[in-house]
Each structure stands twice: as structure tokens, then as C-alpha cells.
Amino acid sequence: MTSWIISDLHLSAQRPAVTQAFLHWLQTTVAEAKALYILGDFFEVWVGDDVLDDPEHGAEFLPVVQTLSQLSARGVRLYGMHGNRDFLIGQRFAQACGMQLLEDPALLEAGDKRILLTHGDALCTDDVAYQAFRTQVRNPQWQHTFLSQPLGARIAFADQARDQSRQSKAVQSMQIMDVNAEAVAGIIRQYRYPDILLHGHTHRPAIHALYIDGHACQRWVLGDWHDTATVCSLDKSGLKARILDLTRPIKNSAI
Ligand code: LP5
Ligand code: MN
């Protein structure tokens, strides 16, 4: 049976076609799968699980929660990891979907292959402003204080953060916003040379060959979801990259 690994869907009410294509893919392809791994930035922004109770802002998420929970009830294993947009996804959302939240990074052992999964933002160590923001917002005390604010205030803070991030990205070099080679080597060493490091975040889909301390390894990067999506399938023949055309009923094509 096949497992699927995806990242950076950035689901939002502003892009209903992506959500529709994702739901269709879940109900067709993923319904027959062993597992689905979502490596972060599932949502464009997530300001707290209580958004699900809000009649105005919660409605867009309900079909996603309902479809995931149906898949989970069918026996498809669902795993989610936080990204820099949805690090506030909590146990309540996960339980409503039948999803297990994974620590970042998480090691996936598949046959004789070891695949290290991560969102990827923690590897962008040259992006000093972002890493300062990340340290702040991943602090449990900061999160507790933030989540204590009314939903409307949290949405306004998230809008401000998005504006600031857009401005900062416009003047930041592409190289600084990419993963740092030493950070990549460090995590590969720490996890004792997995065969593949698989991440999203940078939206630069590619397969990079690496050679760390005499060990051959690959870094696979998933892209974000717009008219197409790069996803990975994993079965007994190994990991494969595929492109989904989201503009028509889902067909899978190998790269
Ligand atoms: O997300 P992306 O790919 O566009 O850019 C990221 C980095 N930016 C971020 C910030 C997020 O986009 C903001 C939205 C998160 C919402 C979460 C929920 C609520 C939290 C509310 C927080 C107040 O992750 C960007 C990287 C880029 O990836 C590439 O790696 O460069 O980082 C930056 O742009 C650095 C900036 O300095 C980020 C600063 C955010 C500013 C926060 C100020 C908040 C103001 C609120 C008023 C008190
Ligand atoms: Mn990201």
C-alpha cells in the first residue's frame, strides 16, 4: 500500500479551487492509501483550534476536518507536522481529524530506507530575522498569551505578521531564505545519515544529491500547492516524486 507525503498546501478561503482539488484527491487517491503525512503549512494561517467554533471563520475548515476524519475512520493513518504558518495547530484540531501530530523532525523508516521528515524552516539559519520570530512564537508561554486573546485580535495580528513578512521577503536574498548547507549537514549527522531528508517550506521543488562525511544522501524538496502540486508517494518500491495537476480531476504523473 502507498503512503503519501505532502507539504505547503496553504489552504485558505481565498483559494477555494485548491481546497476542492485537495478534497477530491483525498476522497479518491488517499482513501485507498496506508498513510498521509502533511509536513506543515497545511493552512495559510492558523490562529488557534477554536477557530473551528467560529461561524464566520470556521466554516472553510469544516469540509477538510470532516473528510480527514472519514479517511481516518477508514483506517488511513494521518500525520501532521507544524509549519511556520500553522504552528498553532493543537490537539483539538488533530483529534477532530483523527490525525497524529509529529515532532519536527520525524524519522520515517520504510523497509531498508530511512527518511527524515521536516518542515524545513528550522534549516534556514541564515534568515536571522525569521529565526528570531520562530524562537518567539514557538515559546509555549508566548503561545499561551497569544491564544488567550480574542479570535478577532489574533486574526489582526496574523494579518500584520503576514504584511511584515511580505515586506521583509521582498528585500531579502533568495539565498538567505534557502536552507543553510551546514544546518542540513548537521541534522543529517544528528540522525545518523538517513537516506533522504525530505522537507517543504522553501517552495523550491527539487532533488539534491549530498555527500556528508562520506555518506551519500539526498535532500528532496516538496513544492507548494497552486495549479500543480509536487507530492511524494512511498511504497515498497521506494519514494517517488509526482506532480498533481490541480486544475482538472486529479491524475498522478511521475516526474
Ligand atoms: O510564510 P512565508 O513563506 O511568506 O515567509 C516565511 C517567513 N515569515 C513568516 C511569518 C509568517 O508568514 C506570518 C504568518 C504566521 C501566522 C501565524 C499565526 C499567528 C501568529 C501571529 C504572530 C504575531 O513565517 C519569512 C521567511 C520566509 O518564510 C522564508 O524562509 O523569510 O520570515 C520573515 O519574513 C522574517 C520576518 O521578520 C517575520 C516577521 C513577522 C513579524 C511579526 C510581527 C508581528 C506583528 C504583530 C503586532 C504585534
Ligand atoms: Mn513554511
PDB file of C-alpha atoms and ligand atoms in Angstrom:
ATOM      1  CA  MET A   1       0.000   0.000   0.000  1.00  0.00           C
ATOM      2  CA  THR A   2       1.048   3.548  -0.663  1.00  0.00           C
ATOM      3  CA  SER A   3       1.734   6.391   1.747  1.00  0.00           C
ATOM      4  CA  TRP A   4       1.643   9.998   0.580  1.00  0.00           C
ATOM      5  CA  ILE A   5       3.773  12.896   1.781  1.00  0.00           C
ATOM      6  CA  ILE A   6       2.698  16.475   1.083  1.00  0.00           C
ATOM      7  CA  SER A   7       3.532  19.965   2.326  1.00  0.00           C
ATOM      8  CA  ASP A   8       2.692  23.651   1.916  1.00  0.00           C
ATOM      9  CA  LEU A   9      -0.912  23.451   0.722  1.00  0.00           C
ATOM     10  CA  HIS A  10      -1.571  26.888   2.268  1.00  0.00           C
ATOM     11  CA  LEU A  11      -5.300  26.147   2.271  1.00  0.00           C
ATOM     12  CA  SER A  12      -7.382  29.291   2.550  1.00  0.00           C
ATOM     13  CA  ALA A  13     -10.845  30.599   1.697  1.00  0.00           C
ATOM     14  CA  GLN A  14      -9.130  32.883  -0.843  1.00  0.00           C
ATOM     15  CA  ARG A  15      -8.168  29.856  -2.982  1.00  0.00           C
ATOM     16  CA  PRO A  16     -11.207  27.568  -2.918  1.00  0.00           C
ATOM     17  CA  ALA A  17     -10.083  25.655  -6.041  1.00  0.00           C
ATOM     18  CA  VAL A  18      -7.021  24.305  -4.199  1.00  0.00           C
ATOM     19  CA  THR A  19      -9.170  23.137  -1.290  1.00  0.00           C
ATOM     20  CA  GLN A  20     -11.624  21.485  -3.715  1.00  0.00           C
ATOM     21  CA  ALA A  21      -8.810  19.712  -5.568  1.00  0.00           C
ATOM     22  CA  PHE A  22      -7.288  18.573  -2.266  1.00  0.00           C
ATOM     23  CA  LEU A  23     -10.634  17.187  -1.033  1.00  0.00           C
ATOM     24  CA  HIS A  24     -11.083  15.345  -4.326  1.00  0.00           C
ATOM     25  CA  TRP A  25      -7.579  13.878  -4.093  1.00  0.00           C
ATOM     26  CA  LEU A  26      -8.273  12.758  -0.503  1.00  0.00           C
ATOM     27  CA  GLN A  27     -11.537  11.066  -1.468  1.00  0.00           C
ATOM     28  CA  THR A  28     -10.056   9.251  -4.457  1.00  0.00           C
ATOM     29  CA  THR A  29      -6.324   8.552  -4.108  1.00  0.00           C
ATOM     30  CA  VAL A  30      -5.722   8.912  -0.372  1.00  0.00           C
ATOM     31  CA  ALA A  31      -8.852   6.932   0.549  1.00  0.00           C
ATOM     32  CA  GLU A  32      -7.003   3.817  -0.710  1.00  0.00           C
ATOM     33  CA  ALA A  33      -3.706   4.714   0.956  1.00  0.00           C
ATOM     34  CA  LYS A  34      -1.902   3.454   4.022  1.00  0.00           C
ATOM     35  CA  ALA A  35      -0.993   6.890   5.368  1.00  0.00           C
ATOM     36  CA  LEU A  36      -0.831  10.609   4.655  1.00  0.00           C
ATOM     37  CA  TYR A  37       1.936  12.815   6.037  1.00  0.00           C
ATOM     38  CA  ILE A  38       1.417  16.613   5.945  1.00  0.00           C
ATOM     39  CA  LEU A  39       4.732  18.386   6.567  1.00  0.00           C
ATOM     40  CA  GLY A  40       3.406  21.793   7.604  1.00  0.00           C
ATOM     41  CA  ASP A  41       1.839  24.949   6.174  1.00  0.00           C
ATOM     42  CA  PHE A  42      -1.299  22.914   5.644  1.00  0.00           C
ATOM     43  CA  PHE A  43      -3.154  26.203   6.193  1.00  0.00           C
ATOM     44  CA  GLU A  44      -2.277  29.718   5.050  1.00  0.00           C
ATOM     45  CA  VAL A  45      -2.592  30.797   8.691  1.00  0.00           C
ATOM     46  CA  TRP A  46      -3.866  29.056  11.792  1.00  0.00           C
ATOM     47  CA  VAL A  47      -4.613  31.270  14.780  1.00  0.00           C
ATOM     48  CA  GLY A  48      -5.888  28.574  17.159  1.00  0.00           C
ATOM     49  CA  ASP A  49      -8.129  25.497  17.128  1.00  0.00           C
ATOM     50  CA  ASP A  50     -11.090  27.465  18.497  1.00  0.00           C
ATOM     51  CA  VAL A  51     -11.466  28.965  15.001  1.00  0.00           C
ATOM     52  CA  LEU A  52     -13.488  25.800  14.322  1.00  0.00           C
ATOM     53  CA  ASP A  53     -16.232  27.126  16.641  1.00  0.00           C
ATOM     54  CA  ASP A  54     -16.474  30.476  14.874  1.00  0.00           C
ATOM     55  CA  PRO A  55     -19.427  30.648  12.468  1.00  0.00           C
ATOM     56  CA  GLU A  56     -17.705  33.192  10.210  1.00  0.00           C
ATOM     57  CA  HIS A  57     -14.118  31.914  10.112  1.00  0.00           C
ATOM     58  CA  GLY A  58     -14.570  28.230  10.946  1.00  0.00           C
ATOM     59  CA  ALA A  59     -16.796  27.165   8.052  1.00  0.00           C
ATOM     60  CA  GLU A  60     -13.980  26.982   5.489  1.00  0.00           C
ATOM     61  CA  PHE A  61     -12.152  24.341   7.550  1.00  0.00           C
ATOM     62  CA  LEU A  62     -15.064  22.030   8.285  1.00  0.00           C
ATOM     63  CA  PRO A  63     -15.050  20.077   4.964  1.00  0.00           C
ATOM     64  CA  VAL A  64     -11.320  19.437   5.426  1.00  0.00           C
ATOM     65  CA  VAL A  65     -11.783  18.225   9.008  1.00  0.00           C
ATOM     66  CA  GLN A  66     -14.760  16.085   8.026  1.00  0.00           C
ATOM     67  CA  THR A  67     -13.013  14.455   5.047  1.00  0.00           C
ATOM     68  CA  LEU A  68      -9.839  13.731   7.026  1.00  0.00           C
ATOM     69  CA  SER A  69     -11.869  12.236   9.833  1.00  0.00           C
ATOM     70  CA  GLN A  70     -13.693   9.967   7.346  1.00  0.00           C
ATOM     71  CA  LEU A  71     -10.341   8.771   5.990  1.00  0.00           C
ATOM     72  CA  SER A  72      -9.067   8.161   9.485  1.00  0.00           C
ATOM     73  CA  ALA A  73     -12.208   6.113  10.261  1.00  0.00           C
ATOM     74  CA  ARG A  74     -11.461   4.018   7.121  1.00  0.00           C
ATOM     75  CA  GLY A  75      -8.047   3.201   8.568  1.00  0.00           C
ATOM     76  CA  VAL A  76      -5.840   5.688   6.708  1.00  0.00           C
ATOM     77  CA  ARG A  77      -3.154   6.854   9.163  1.00  0.00           C
ATOM     78  CA  LEU A  78      -2.890  10.654   9.228  1.00  0.00           C
ATOM     79  CA  TYR A  79       0.172  12.540  10.440  1.00  0.00           C
ATOM     80  CA  GLY A  80       0.694  16.299  10.647  1.00  0.00           C
ATOM     81  CA  MET A  81       3.735  18.460  11.363  1.00  0.00           C
ATOM     82  CA  HIS A  82       3.728  22.174  12.124  1.00  0.00           C
ATOM     83  CA  GLY A  83       4.875  24.775   9.604  1.00  0.00           C
ATOM     84  CA  ASN A  84       5.653  28.455  10.124  1.00  0.00           C
ATOM     85  CA  ARG A  85       2.045  29.383   9.242  1.00  0.00           C
ATOM     86  CA  ASP A  86       0.199  26.773  11.308  1.00  0.00           C
ATOM     87  CA  PHE A  87       2.406  26.128  14.333  1.00  0.00           C
ATOM     88  CA  LEU A  88      -0.682  26.821  16.491  1.00  0.00           C
ATOM     89  CA  ILE A  89      -2.479  23.667  15.307  1.00  0.00           C
ATOM     90  CA  GLY A  90      -3.233  21.811  18.524  1.00  0.00           C
ATOM     91  CA  GLN A  91      -4.564  18.529  19.836  1.00  0.00           C
ATOM     92  CA  ARG A  92      -8.172  19.586  19.419  1.00  0.00           C
ATOM     93  CA  PHE A  93      -7.811  20.038  15.649  1.00  0.00           C
ATOM     94  CA  ALA A  94      -5.712  16.878  15.395  1.00  0.00           C
ATOM     95  CA  GLN A  95      -8.281  14.797  17.266  1.00  0.00           C
ATOM     96  CA  ALA A  96     -11.155  16.192  15.204  1.00  0.00           C
ATOM     97  CA  CYS A  97      -9.321  14.973  12.066  1.00  0.00           C
ATOM     98  CA  GLY A  98      -8.064  11.691  13.539  1.00  0.00           C
ATOM     99  CA  MET A  99      -4.541  12.964  12.969  1.00  0.00           C
ATOM    100  CA  GLN A 100      -1.399  12.420  15.000  1.00  0.00           C
ATOM    101  CA  LEU A 101       0.882  15.446  15.379  1.00  0.00           C
ATOM    102  CA  LEU A 102       4.553  14.698  14.737  1.00  0.00           C
ATOM    103  CA  GLU A 103       7.562  16.421  16.246  1.00  0.00           C
ATOM    104  CA  ASP A 104       9.795  18.195  13.736  1.00  0.00           C
ATOM    105  CA  PRO A 105      11.958  16.423  12.605  1.00  0.00           C
ATOM    106  CA  ALA A 106      10.492  12.905  12.485  1.00  0.00           C
ATOM    107  CA  LEU A 107      12.245   9.812  11.200  1.00  0.00           C
ATOM    108  CA  LEU A 108      10.229   7.550   8.903  1.00  0.00           C
ATOM    109  CA  GLU A 109      11.590   4.025   8.485  1.00  0.00           C
ATOM    110  CA  ALA A 110      10.308   2.386   5.306  1.00  0.00           C
ATOM    111  CA  GLY A 111      11.819  -1.027   4.543  1.00  0.00           C
ATOM    112  CA  ASP A 112      15.550  -0.508   4.487  1.00  0.00           C
ATOM    113  CA  LYS A 113      15.219   3.232   3.813  1.00  0.00           C
ATOM    114  CA  ARG A 114      15.338   5.948   6.465  1.00  0.00           C
ATOM    115  CA  ILE A 115      13.598   9.200   5.530  1.00  0.00           C
ATOM    116  CA  LEU A 116      13.912  12.250   7.769  1.00  0.00           C
ATOM    117  CA  LEU A 117      10.842  14.498   7.567  1.00  0.00           C
ATOM    118  CA  THR A 118      10.912  18.188   8.495  1.00  0.00           C
ATOM    119  CA  HIS A 119       9.006  21.327   7.529  1.00  0.00           C
ATOM    120  CA  GLY A 120      12.342  22.933   6.596  1.00  0.00           C
ATOM    121  CA  ASP A 121      12.100  26.382   8.181  1.00  0.00           C
ATOM    122  CA  ALA A 122      14.463  25.444  11.026  1.00  0.00           C
ATOM    123  CA  LEU A 123      17.163  24.758   8.403  1.00  0.00           C
ATOM    124  CA  CYS A 124      17.031  28.352   7.085  1.00  0.00           C
ATOM    125  CA  THR A 125      19.543  29.545   9.665  1.00  0.00           C
ATOM    126  CA  ASP A 126      20.879  32.429   7.519  1.00  0.00           C
ATOM    127  CA  ASP A 127      17.461  34.073   7.826  1.00  0.00           C
ATOM    128  CA  VAL A 128      18.228  35.645  11.190  1.00  0.00           C
ATOM    129  CA  ALA A 129      15.042  37.780  11.380  1.00  0.00           C
ATOM    130  CA  TYR A 130      12.875  34.745  10.705  1.00  0.00           C
ATOM    131  CA  GLN A 131      14.721  32.579  13.253  1.00  0.00           C
ATOM    132  CA  ALA A 132      14.174  35.270  15.928  1.00  0.00           C
ATOM    133  CA  PHE A 133      10.444  35.290  15.070  1.00  0.00           C
ATOM    134  CA  ARG A 134      10.390  31.469  15.164  1.00  0.00           C
ATOM    135  CA  THR A 135      12.040  31.304  18.583  1.00  0.00           C
ATOM    136  CA  GLN A 136       9.488  33.770  19.934  1.00  0.00           C
ATOM    137  CA  VAL A 137       6.349  32.139  18.547  1.00  0.00           C
ATOM    138  CA  ARG A 138       7.383  28.560  19.359  1.00  0.00           C
ATOM    139  CA  ASN A 139       7.734  29.520  23.040  1.00  0.00           C
ATOM    140  CA  PRO A 140       4.861  27.867  24.995  1.00  0.00           C
ATOM    141  CA  GLN A 141       4.393  30.941  27.208  1.00  0.00           C
ATOM    142  CA  TRP A 142       4.104  33.219  24.151  1.00  0.00           C
ATOM    143  CA  GLN A 143       1.614  30.805  22.613  1.00  0.00           C
ATOM    144  CA  HIS A 144      -0.453  30.692  25.811  1.00  0.00           C
ATOM    145  CA  THR A 145      -0.606  34.512  25.946  1.00  0.00           C
ATOM    146  CA  PHE A 146      -1.423  34.753  22.227  1.00  0.00           C
ATOM    147  CA  LEU A 147      -4.164  32.114  22.413  1.00  0.00           C
ATOM    148  CA  SER A 148      -5.737  33.930  25.386  1.00  0.00           C
ATOM    149  CA  GLN A 149      -6.588  36.878  23.122  1.00  0.00           C
ATOM    150  CA  PRO A 150      -9.947  37.118  21.345  1.00  0.00           C
ATOM    151  CA  LEU A 151     -10.092  35.466  17.919  1.00  0.00           C
ATOM    152  CA  GLY A 152     -10.544  38.783  16.067  1.00  0.00           C
ATOM    153  CA  ALA A 153      -7.407  40.220  17.672  1.00  0.00           C
ATOM    154  CA  ARG A 154      -5.415  37.099  16.750  1.00  0.00           C
ATOM    155  CA  ILE A 155      -6.558  37.326  13.136  1.00  0.00           C
ATOM    156  CA  ALA A 156      -5.496  41.000  13.064  1.00  0.00           C
ATOM    157  CA  PHE A 157      -2.027  40.102  14.482  1.00  0.00           C
ATOM    158  CA  ALA A 158      -1.656  37.359  11.879  1.00  0.00           C
ATOM    159  CA  ASP A 159      -2.563  39.842   9.097  1.00  0.00           C
ATOM    160  CA  GLN A 160       0.075  42.245  10.424  1.00  0.00           C
ATOM    161  CA  ALA A 161       2.658  39.481  10.599  1.00  0.00           C
ATOM    162  CA  ARG A 162       1.847  38.462   7.002  1.00  0.00           C
ATOM    163  CA  ASP A 163       2.289  42.096   5.825  1.00  0.00           C
ATOM    164  CA  GLN A 164       5.598  42.399   7.636  1.00  0.00           C
ATOM    165  CA  SER A 165       6.772  39.067   6.268  1.00  0.00           C
ATOM    166  CA  ARG A 166       5.870  40.086   2.685  1.00  0.00           C
ATOM    167  CA  GLN A 167       7.826  43.335   3.052  1.00  0.00           C
ATOM    168  CA  SER A 168      10.798  41.585   4.568  1.00  0.00           C
ATOM    169  CA  LYS A 169      10.824  38.872   1.867  1.00  0.00           C
ATOM    170  CA  ALA A 170      10.742  41.494  -0.906  1.00  0.00           C
ATOM    171  CA  VAL A 171      14.182  42.782   0.102  1.00  0.00           C
ATOM    172  CA  GLN A 172      15.704  39.510   1.308  1.00  0.00           C
ATOM    173  CA  SER A 173      18.009  37.478  -0.976  1.00  0.00           C
ATOM    174  CA  MET A 174      16.800  34.092  -2.210  1.00  0.00           C
ATOM    175  CA  GLN A 175      19.970  32.511  -0.849  1.00  0.00           C
ATOM    176  CA  ILE A 176      19.348  33.756   2.689  1.00  0.00           C
ATOM    177  CA  MET A 177      15.796  32.375   2.546  1.00  0.00           C
ATOM    178  CA  ASP A 178      17.019  28.916   1.465  1.00  0.00           C
ATOM    179  CA  VAL A 179      18.292  26.147   3.722  1.00  0.00           C
ATOM    180  CA  ASN A 180      21.820  26.523   5.083  1.00  0.00           C
ATOM    181  CA  ALA A 181      24.238  23.765   3.983  1.00  0.00           C
ATOM    182  CA  GLU A 182      25.768  23.378   7.465  1.00  0.00           C
ATOM    183  CA  ALA A 183      22.312  23.120   9.061  1.00  0.00           C
ATOM    184  CA  VAL A 184      21.444  20.381   6.560  1.00  0.00           C
ATOM    185  CA  ALA A 185      24.690  18.523   7.249  1.00  0.00           C
ATOM    186  CA  GLY A 186      24.085  18.932  10.998  1.00  0.00           C
ATOM    187  CA  ILE A 187      20.627  17.355  11.010  1.00  0.00           C
ATOM    188  CA  ILE A 188      21.822  14.534   8.745  1.00  0.00           C
ATOM    189  CA  ARG A 189      24.685  13.812  11.151  1.00  0.00           C
ATOM    190  CA  GLN A 190      22.380  14.057  14.174  1.00  0.00           C
ATOM    191  CA  TYR A 191      20.012  11.446  12.691  1.00  0.00           C
ATOM    192  CA  ARG A 192      22.913   9.203  11.662  1.00  0.00           C
ATOM    193  CA  TYR A 193      22.794   9.642   7.933  1.00  0.00           C
ATOM    194  CA  PRO A 194      19.235   8.988   6.745  1.00  0.00           C
ATOM    195  CA  ASP A 195      18.949   8.074   3.056  1.00  0.00           C
ATOM    196  CA  ILE A 196      16.694  11.041   2.359  1.00  0.00           C
ATOM    197  CA  LEU A 197      15.978  14.379   4.039  1.00  0.00           C
ATOM    198  CA  LEU A 198      12.501  15.451   2.875  1.00  0.00           C
ATOM    199  CA  HIS A 199      11.090  18.928   3.503  1.00  0.00           C
ATOM    200  CA  GLY A 200       8.932  21.744   2.164  1.00  0.00           C
ATOM    201  CA  HIS A 201       8.810  25.428   3.200  1.00  0.00           C
ATOM    202  CA  THR A 202      11.082  26.956   0.535  1.00  0.00           C
ATOM    203  CA  HIS A 203       8.658  26.157  -2.317  1.00  0.00           C
ATOM    204  CA  ARG A 204      11.615  25.138  -4.491  1.00  0.00           C
ATOM    205  CA  PRO A 205      10.833  21.551  -5.519  1.00  0.00           C
ATOM    206  CA  ALA A 206      13.991  19.612  -6.364  1.00  0.00           C
ATOM    207  CA  ILE A 207      16.075  16.562  -5.566  1.00  0.00           C
ATOM    208  CA  HIS A 208      19.586  17.441  -4.388  1.00  0.00           C
ATOM    209  CA  ALA A 209      22.385  14.875  -4.140  1.00  0.00           C
ATOM    210  CA  LEU A 210      24.501  15.290  -0.997  1.00  0.00           C
ATOM    211  CA  TYR A 211      27.629  13.674   0.304  1.00  0.00           C
ATOM    212  CA  ILE A 212      28.052  14.131   4.073  1.00  0.00           C
ATOM    213  CA  ASP A 213      31.033  12.651   5.957  1.00  0.00           C
ATOM    214  CA  GLY A 214      31.404  10.003   3.241  1.00  0.00           C
ATOM    215  CA  HIS A 215      27.667   9.095   3.256  1.00  0.00           C
ATOM    216  CA  ALA A 216      25.551   9.548   0.127  1.00  0.00           C
ATOM    217  CA  CYS A 217      22.219  11.192   0.933  1.00  0.00           C
ATOM    218  CA  GLN A 218      19.543  13.117  -0.915  1.00  0.00           C
ATOM    219  CA  ARG A 219      17.551  16.235   0.001  1.00  0.00           C
ATOM    220  CA  TRP A 220      14.074  16.173  -1.524  1.00  0.00           C
ATOM    221  CA  VAL A 221      12.087  19.413  -1.504  1.00  0.00           C
ATOM    222  CA  LEU A 222       8.309  19.478  -1.956  1.00  0.00           C
ATOM    223  CA  GLY A 223       6.667  22.478  -3.634  1.00  0.00           C
ATOM    224  CA  ASP A 224       3.590  24.445  -2.613  1.00  0.00           C
ATOM    225  CA  TRP A 225       0.095  23.858  -3.980  1.00  0.00           C
ATOM    226  CA  HIS A 226      -1.283  26.193  -6.674  1.00  0.00           C
ATOM    227  CA  ASP A 227      -2.196  24.964 -10.194  1.00  0.00           C
ATOM    228  CA  THR A 228       0.060  21.976  -9.615  1.00  0.00           C
ATOM    229  CA  ALA A 229       1.457  20.250  -6.550  1.00  0.00           C
ATOM    230  CA  THR A 230       4.585  18.188  -6.078  1.00  0.00           C
ATOM    231  CA  VAL A 231       3.910  15.304  -3.733  1.00  0.00           C
ATOM    232  CA  CYS A 232       5.720  12.097  -2.803  1.00  0.00           C
ATOM    233  CA  SER A 233       4.432   8.558  -2.820  1.00  0.00           C
ATOM    234  CA  LEU A 234       6.098   5.864  -0.755  1.00  0.00           C
ATOM    235  CA  ASP A 235       5.583   2.140  -1.268  1.00  0.00           C
ATOM    236  CA  LYS A 236       7.709  -0.980  -1.325  1.00  0.00           C
ATOM    237  CA  SER A 237       9.468   0.241  -4.467  1.00  0.00           C
ATOM    238  CA  GLY A 238      10.594   3.376  -2.608  1.00  0.00           C
ATOM    239  CA  LEU A 239       9.950   7.108  -2.640  1.00  0.00           C
ATOM    240  CA  LYS A 240       8.759   8.770  -5.856  1.00  0.00           C
ATOM    241  CA  ALA A 241       8.069  12.416  -6.674  1.00  0.00           C
ATOM    242  CA  ARG A 242       4.844  13.106  -8.535  1.00  0.00           C
ATOM    243  CA  ILE A 243       3.108  16.156  -9.931  1.00  0.00           C
ATOM    244  CA  LEU A 244      -0.626  16.614  -9.422  1.00  0.00           C
ATOM    245  CA  ASP A 245      -2.487  18.814 -11.877  1.00  0.00           C
ATOM    246  CA  LEU A 246      -4.954  20.614  -9.610  1.00  0.00           C
ATOM    247  CA  THR A 247      -6.813  22.290 -12.453  1.00  0.00           C
ATOM    248  CA  ARG A 248      -8.614  19.108 -13.542  1.00  0.00           C
ATOM    249  CA  PRO A 249      -9.804  15.929 -11.836  1.00  0.00           C
ATOM    250  CA  ILE A 250      -6.688  14.596 -10.191  1.00  0.00           C
ATOM    251  CA  LYS A 251      -4.327  12.495 -12.293  1.00  0.00           C
ATOM    252  CA  ASN A 252      -0.968  11.446 -10.879  1.00  0.00           C
ATOM    253  CA  SER A 253       2.075  11.610 -13.063  1.00  0.00           C
ATOM    254  CA  ALA A 254       5.569  10.562 -12.083  1.00  0.00           C
ATOM    255  CA  ILE A 255       8.226  13.263 -12.605  1.00  0.00           C
TER     256      ILE A 255
HETATM  257  O1  LP5 B   1       5.463  32.458   5.357  1.00  0.00           O
HETATM  258  P1  LP5 B   1       6.348  32.923   4.257  1.00  0.00           P
HETATM  259  O2  LP5 B   1       6.848  31.802   3.422  1.00  0.00           O
HETATM  260  O3  LP5 B   1       5.728  34.013   3.439  1.00  0.00           O
HETATM  261  O4  LP5 B   1       7.617  33.597   4.956  1.00  0.00           O
HETATM  262  C1  LP5 B   1       8.357  32.864   5.891  1.00  0.00           C
HETATM  263  C2  LP5 B   1       8.810  33.806   6.990  1.00  0.00           C
HETATM  264  N1  LP5 B   1       7.708  34.545   7.566  1.00  0.00           N
HETATM  265  C3  LP5 B   1       6.911  34.004   8.488  1.00  0.00           C
HETATM  266  C4  LP5 B   1       5.852  34.895   9.069  1.00  0.00           C
HETATM  267  C5  LP5 B   1       4.505  34.366   8.666  1.00  0.00           C
HETATM  268  O5  LP5 B   1       4.312  34.469   7.253  1.00  0.00           O
HETATM  269  C6  LP5 B   1       3.428  35.162   9.388  1.00  0.00           C
HETATM  270  C7  LP5 B   1       2.132  34.458   9.447  1.00  0.00           C
HETATM  271  C8  LP5 B   1       2.069  33.461  10.518  1.00  0.00           C
HETATM  272  C9  LP5 B   1       0.698  33.402  11.134  1.00  0.00           C
HETATM  273  C10 LP5 B   1       0.703  32.536  12.333  1.00  0.00           C
HETATM  274  C11 LP5 B   1      -0.419  32.690  13.245  1.00  0.00           C
HETATM  275  C12 LP5 B   1      -0.438  33.845  14.156  1.00  0.00           C
HETATM  276  C13 LP5 B   1       0.836  34.370  14.676  1.00  0.00           C
HETATM  277  C14 LP5 B   1       0.797  35.875  14.876  1.00  0.00           C
HETATM  278  C15 LP5 B   1       2.126  36.449  15.177  1.00  0.00           C
HETATM  279  C16 LP5 B   1       2.077  37.872  15.698  1.00  0.00           C
HETATM  280  O6  LP5 B   1       6.997  32.853   8.866  1.00  0.00           O
HETATM  281  C17 LP5 B   1       9.823  34.772   6.475  1.00  0.00           C
HETATM  282  C18 LP5 B   1      10.956  33.999   5.843  1.00  0.00           C
HETATM  283  C19 LP5 B   1      10.407  33.116   4.723  1.00  0.00           C
HETATM  284  O7  LP5 B   1       9.438  32.225   5.280  1.00  0.00           O
HETATM  285  C20 LP5 B   1      11.460  32.274   4.030  1.00  0.00           C
HETATM  286  O8  LP5 B   1      12.006  31.328   4.924  1.00  0.00           O
HETATM  287  O9  LP5 B   1      11.938  34.890   5.330  1.00  0.00           O
HETATM  288  O10 LP5 B   1      10.349  35.452   7.594  1.00  0.00           O
HETATM  289  C21 LP5 B   1      10.311  36.801   7.603  1.00  0.00           C
HETATM  290  O11 LP5 B   1       9.780  37.420   6.736  1.00  0.00           O
HETATM  291  C22 LP5 B   1      11.013  37.409   8.761  1.00  0.00           C
HETATM  292  C23 LP5 B   1      10.140  38.451   9.328  1.00  0.00           C
HETATM  293  O12 LP5 B   1      10.896  39.236  10.173  1.00  0.00           O
HETATM  294  C24 LP5 B   1       8.922  37.835  10.010  1.00  0.00           C
HETATM  295  C25 LP5 B   1       8.387  38.729  10.999  1.00  0.00           C
HETATM  296  C26 LP5 B   1       6.944  38.561  11.291  1.00  0.00           C
HETATM  297  C27 LP5 B   1       6.556  39.789  12.056  1.00  0.00           C
HETATM  298  C28 LP5 B   1       5.821  39.588  13.270  1.00  0.00           C
HETATM  299  C29 LP5 B   1       5.373  40.881  13.829  1.00  0.00           C
HETATM  300  C30 LP5 B   1       4.032  40.747  14.367  1.00  0.00           C
HETATM  301  C31 LP5 B   1       3.285  41.995  14.444  1.00  0.00           C
HETATM  302  C32 LP5 B   1       2.086  41.827  15.290  1.00  0.00           C
HETATM  303  C33 LP5 B   1       1.807  43.013  16.075  1.00  0.00           C
HETATM  304  C34 LP5 B   1       2.169  42.885  17.498  1.00  0.00           C
HETATM  305 MN    MN B   2       6.689  27.266   5.599  1.00  0.00          MN
END
